[in-house]
Amino acid sequence: MINTMGIILTGGKNNRLKELSMERSISAVPFGGKYRAIDFALSNMINSGIRNVGIPTQYNFRSLMDHLGSGKEWDLDRKTDGLFIFPPYLSEYGTGWYRGTADSMYSNLTYLKRSNEEFVVINQGYAIYNMNYSEMLKQHVDKDADITVATRYMTDFSKEDLSQLGIVEIDLEQRIIDFQEKPLNPKSDFASLGVYIIKRKLLISLLEDSAAHGYFDFVRDILIRKLNELRIFSFEFKGYWRPLISIQLFYRTNMELLDPNVRFELFIKNGKIFTKVKDEPPAKYNEEATVKNSIVADGCIIEGMVEDSILFRGVKINKGAVIKNSIIMQNTEVCENAILNNCILDKNVIISSGKQLNGDRNWPLIVGKNVRV
Amino acid sequence: MAKEIVALILAGGEGSRLGVLTRLVAKPAVLYGGKYRIIDFSLSNCINSGIDTVGVLTQYRPLQLNHHIGIGKPWDMDRMNGGVTILSPFTKQQKGEWYSGTADAVYQNIHYIDELDPKYVIILSGDHIYKMDYSKMLEFHKKNNADATISVINVPLEEASRYGIMNATENGKIYEFEEKPPQPKSTLASMGVYIFSWDILKEFLIHDHQNEQSDHDFGKNVIPKLLADKRSIWAYPFIGYWRDVGTIQAFWESNMDLITRVPQFNLFDPEWKIYTPNPVKPAHFIADTGHVTRSIIAEGCMIYGQVKSSVVFPGVTVEKGCYIEDSIIMSNSIIKSDSQIICTIVGEKTTVGSNVKTGFGEYADNTFNPKVYQTNISVIGSNSVVPDNVTIGKNVVLDNYLTPEDFKDLDIPSGSALIKEGVAQ
């Protein structure tokens, strides 16, 4: 896909991730022991052969910038093309704030104009999936589509989750005839992944047109408004896909990694997922360690009991501690005899000796960054 | 821009006493500690000591080393000015020649060092496991106004005759050097870490090159010559963990040192990280049926069986019903169901079939090479396939790249060897 560039949208303000997104963009939410959500969108692009990637950022983007750096880990530290990060900026015309997804691209129109690829893949930085976009591009060209939208039957989503997605209706030719963004009562489970393919020149003119009319959102103001005017097609993705847009989905998606089939699909089958390296030594298990059905990252030291849990890099579980059904992020320490069930502990948390924290499977207990319990 | 100090890492050693582990790679490229290759320690010490210009002298089987080091990215040595350079032997107008000794290897690269124009040169071995701040040693060298400084470690008196021993005055000035003395007069062993003032080293290297009697070795020739010429040579005392890992037993022991509760050698020190190319793999997975104690497990592993007192490298699969103890399992190997791997080193990308037993029976002397293989440890090379139901004894060696057809018998008793002859891999 040498003739294709990529844009990763990193998400608006999201309160449904609670403490996890208070200090970070939802694309920078830690996931799966060593990743951040955006690693999947970015690695998918790399694995599809895209070498020119732009990332407009908005809310709390510091941790995202820190994570992406110069793009070394994704092999995007290039002289030609590579990685471009676009925080909002003040200018004569701009407000210093992106007013929507279309506005975030329009504000960086120069980048789009200077690039010379024919096609653009736009995706979302907060979804966990492994997809090669080549096939979607092939269909886009074969159908002579103006925009192709990746879609999926969300049979494995609750109604509440569905109402956070864009519900799509198609005709027999796979042309999209109706698109409802975040409907209260979704009429089907066929939804958009927020992955689009479009010709670069068409994208530029659509963005200019929409800005001229004072419109700022790609879905509401371009996709939905132009449904009849443009040839917009659906491309059905049949794999595993989860957006980290609520605590429930975040918790569930992490826990689903304990399923070997999910791990195989996400990390092995279609291509590797790249992330920032931390140069931690391998995890160390001491005499008393009992670990069952869990994911453990490098740099952990385990002396306690861990079951059905995800441990990120550099986590320390001391003697007598019992961890069940929990997600424990980087450099957090659980002291002796503490007991955790259904918890999400953010980075650098300390749970002191003997403490007991109990969450619910549907409402896991969240402990924010740098907290000492 | 001129550099104050340049490091040269001697990485051409074969490490012949590591047997099949070094049949395909040089000793500095041997995997160690669940993630690393031996040379990572010298390279990481350099960058952590503020030395960003390093020449790596290779000779024996350099492919894996070249691939590993690349342009030095993992060590932050991909620099505009300085960085890491691989220095392999090369042909000259008259003739091409191999490095005939450690001193000759540096002699043949005088042009590399002259180009950088450093004041000091630090010569390191890529064979050792240790964490050391070379900048402190350089301070010591400068403070003493030394011509050469040799880093020394205190070894037990009974082992001293295996090392190059320095006899020094109380304040550290060396007056005598003895290579492997039968009756050692001191216990200060050379660690193979030398700092020289470059102008002096250059002069002595040229002199050594012209001496046809010389073996062109730092320990045997250059240091004794400096002493004979009454140059100022100092012993810099190093306190800490330092291992040569030159034999299978030493290599195994040093790996096992990492799994003790409070390891003598701490890889978890955030102030002195050891860098290596990170495998692109997800965090490891311990299944319901898995049980891991007293071990280190790297990324990408899937553990469905029991692992005890072992070191497991990235991407290893241990299937259900397996029992692994006192073993080292290297990258991307697969141990199939119900196997018992005891006191065994399994090379990378090797598949061990179902119901295989290793480390069984009584010790017996090795029939193939008793000098190299002389412990209870059995060694299985890399890229091999061990068929199902094989029973392997103690002190057994299995070659790299074995196929199931190479196993004529399901019973491989202690002390035996399966070596493929004449295959130049």
Short mmCIF file of C-alpha atoms in Angstrom, two decimals, chain A residues 17-193:
data_model
loop_
_atom_site.label_atom_id
_atom_site.label_comp_id
_atom_site.label_asym_id
_atom_site.label_seq_id
_atom_site.Cartn_x
_atom_site.Cartn_y
_atom_site.Cartn_z
CA LEU A 17 -13.31 5.80 30.91
CA LYS A 18 -13.42 7.61 34.26
CA GLU A 19 -10.05 8.03 35.99
CA LEU A 20 -8.22 6.22 33.20
CA SER A 21 -8.71 9.07 30.74
CA MET A 22 -8.56 11.93 33.21
CA GLU A 23 -4.91 12.57 32.52
CA ARG A 24 -4.57 10.99 29.12
CA SER A 25 -6.16 10.84 25.71
CA ILE A 26 -8.22 7.66 25.33
CA SER A 27 -5.83 6.58 22.58
CA ALA A 28 -3.06 6.57 25.19
CA VAL A 29 -4.88 4.29 27.63
CA PRO A 30 -2.60 1.41 28.67
CA PHE A 31 -3.76 -1.97 27.44
CA GLY A 32 -2.84 -5.65 27.56
CA GLY A 33 0.23 -5.60 29.79
CA LYS A 34 2.51 -3.42 27.68
CA TYR A 35 0.60 -1.52 25.04
CA ARG A 36 -1.30 1.71 24.69
CA ALA A 37 -4.50 1.65 22.68
CA ILE A 38 -3.02 3.56 19.74
CA ASP A 39 -0.39 0.85 19.14
CA PHE A 40 -3.02 -1.21 17.35
CA ALA A 41 -4.18 1.52 14.95
CA LEU A 42 -0.58 2.47 14.23
CA SER A 43 0.73 -1.09 13.86
CA ASN A 44 -2.17 -1.92 11.53
CA MET A 45 -1.04 0.92 9.30
CA ILE A 46 2.58 -0.22 9.41
CA ASN A 47 1.61 -3.82 8.71
CA SER A 48 -0.47 -2.60 5.77
CA GLY A 49 2.61 -0.91 4.32
CA ILE A 50 1.64 2.69 5.13
CA ARG A 51 4.73 4.83 5.76
CA ASN A 52 3.26 8.30 6.17
CA VAL A 53 1.07 8.73 9.24
CA GLY A 54 -0.41 11.93 10.68
CA ILE A 55 -1.90 12.05 14.16
CA PRO A 56 -3.94 15.09 15.26
CA THR A 57 -4.13 15.15 19.04
CA GLN A 58 -6.29 17.12 21.37
CA TYR A 59 -7.24 16.09 24.91
CA ASN A 60 -4.39 15.46 27.34
CA PHE A 61 -1.99 14.54 24.60
CA ARG A 62 1.21 14.70 26.64
CA SER A 63 1.28 10.98 27.38
CA LEU A 64 0.47 10.23 23.77
CA MET A 65 3.36 12.37 22.50
CA ASP A 66 5.64 10.79 25.05
CA HIS A 67 4.60 7.34 23.87
CA LEU A 68 4.96 8.00 20.14
CA GLY A 69 8.19 9.98 20.31
CA SER A 70 9.82 10.15 16.90
CA GLY A 71 8.09 6.95 15.83
CA LYS A 72 11.22 4.82 16.24
CA GLU A 73 9.39 1.75 17.49
CA TRP A 74 7.10 1.75 14.47
CA ASP A 75 10.01 2.32 12.13
CA LEU A 76 8.54 5.73 11.30
CA ASP A 77 11.61 7.83 12.12
CA ARG A 78 12.10 8.50 8.41
CA LYS A 79 13.62 11.30 6.36
CA THR A 80 10.83 11.04 3.83
CA ASP A 81 7.37 10.66 5.30
CA GLY A 82 7.22 8.97 8.71
CA LEU A 83 5.27 10.14 11.72
CA PHE A 84 3.66 13.59 12.09
CA ILE A 85 1.92 14.66 15.29
CA PHE A 86 -0.44 17.63 15.19
CA PRO A 87 -1.44 19.18 18.48
CA PRO A 88 -3.95 22.03 18.17
CA TYR A 89 -2.46 25.47 17.65
CA LEU A 90 -3.48 29.12 17.67
CA SER A 91 -3.48 31.01 14.43
CA GLU A 92 -5.16 33.92 12.77
CA TYR A 93 -8.01 31.67 11.69
CA GLY A 94 -7.88 28.82 14.15
CA THR A 95 -9.31 28.86 17.64
CA GLY A 96 -6.42 26.96 19.14
CA TRP A 97 -8.75 24.01 19.58
CA TYR A 98 -9.99 21.36 17.18
CA ARG A 99 -13.77 21.65 17.04
CA GLY A 100 -14.26 18.15 15.66
CA THR A 101 -12.64 15.36 13.69
CA ALA A 102 -13.03 17.13 10.35
CA ASP A 103 -11.68 20.34 11.86
CA SER A 104 -8.64 18.51 13.23
CA MET A 105 -7.81 17.37 9.70
CA TYR A 106 -8.76 20.67 8.10
CA SER A 107 -6.47 22.55 10.47
CA ASN A 108 -3.61 20.47 9.11
CA LEU A 109 -4.60 20.70 5.49
CA THR A 110 -1.08 21.70 4.54
CA TYR A 111 0.10 18.25 5.58
CA LEU A 112 -2.56 16.60 3.44
CA LYS A 113 -1.71 18.85 0.51
CA ARG A 114 2.02 18.26 0.79
CA SER A 115 1.67 14.49 0.90
CA ASN A 116 1.49 12.82 -2.46
CA GLU A 117 -0.19 9.48 -1.82
CA GLU A 118 -3.37 8.82 -3.74
CA PHE A 119 -5.36 7.31 -0.87
CA VAL A 120 -5.83 8.03 2.83
CA VAL A 121 -6.75 5.51 5.51
CA ILE A 122 -8.38 7.20 8.50
CA ASN A 123 -8.74 5.16 11.67
CA GLN A 124 -9.34 5.60 15.39
CA GLY A 125 -6.62 5.36 18.03
CA TYR A 126 -8.77 3.75 20.69
CA ALA A 127 -9.80 0.46 19.05
CA ILE A 128 -8.16 -2.91 19.68
CA TYR A 129 -8.00 -5.06 16.54
CA ASN A 130 -5.53 -6.39 14.02
CA MET A 131 -6.49 -5.60 10.44
CA ASN A 132 -4.59 -5.28 7.22
CA TYR A 133 -6.17 -2.50 5.18
CA SER A 134 -4.99 -3.84 1.79
CA GLU A 135 -8.13 -5.84 1.13
CA MET A 136 -10.32 -2.89 2.05
CA LEU A 137 -8.35 -0.69 -0.33
CA LYS A 138 -8.76 -3.28 -3.08
CA GLN A 139 -12.53 -3.24 -2.62
CA HIS A 140 -12.48 0.55 -2.52
CA VAL A 141 -10.79 0.64 -5.92
CA ASP A 142 -12.87 -2.22 -7.39
CA LYS A 143 -16.14 -0.55 -6.37
CA ASP A 144 -14.89 2.82 -7.54
CA ALA A 145 -16.07 4.14 -4.18
CA ASP A 146 -15.66 7.69 -2.95
CA ILE A 147 -15.46 6.57 0.67
CA THR A 148 -15.25 3.05 2.07
CA VAL A 149 -16.24 2.50 5.69
CA ALA A 150 -15.11 -0.61 7.57
CA THR A 151 -18.06 -2.24 9.32
CA ARG A 152 -18.74 -5.24 11.47
CA TYR A 153 -21.68 -7.21 12.88
CA MET A 154 -21.37 -6.37 16.58
CA THR A 155 -23.13 -9.52 17.74
CA ASP A 156 -20.87 -9.60 20.79
CA PHE A 157 -21.80 -6.08 22.00
CA SER A 158 -24.42 -5.02 24.51
CA LYS A 159 -27.15 -2.61 23.45
CA GLU A 160 -25.60 0.05 25.64
CA ASP A 161 -22.25 -0.33 23.85
CA LEU A 162 -23.98 -0.33 20.46
CA SER A 163 -25.50 3.05 21.14
CA GLN A 164 -21.97 4.45 21.33
CA LEU A 165 -21.23 3.37 17.74
CA GLY A 166 -22.35 4.43 14.28
CA ILE A 167 -25.04 2.05 13.05
CA VAL A 168 -24.94 1.38 9.32
CA GLU A 169 -27.48 0.11 6.83
CA ILE A 170 -26.40 -1.16 3.42
CA ASP A 171 -27.99 -2.28 0.18
CA LEU A 172 -27.16 -5.44 -1.75
CA GLU A 173 -24.19 -3.76 -3.38
CA GLN A 174 -22.79 -2.90 0.08
CA ARG A 175 -23.49 0.75 -0.54
CA ILE A 176 -24.34 2.53 2.68
CA ILE A 177 -27.88 3.85 2.60
CA ASP A 178 -28.27 4.91 6.20
CA PHE A 179 -25.85 5.89 8.92
CA GLN A 180 -26.95 6.71 12.46
CA GLU A 181 -24.29 8.11 14.75
CA LYS A 182 -24.66 6.95 18.35
CA PRO A 183 -28.42 6.24 18.18
CA LEU A 184 -30.28 5.76 21.46
CA ASN A 185 -32.10 2.77 20.01
CA PRO A 186 -29.81 1.06 17.53
CA LYS A 187 -31.91 -0.68 14.88
CA SER A 188 -29.26 -3.29 14.09
CA ASP A 189 -25.89 -4.48 15.28
CA PHE A 190 -24.13 -3.62 12.02
CA ALA A 191 -21.79 -0.78 12.95
CA SER A 192 -18.93 1.33 11.63
CA LEU A 193 -15.41 0.77 12.95
#
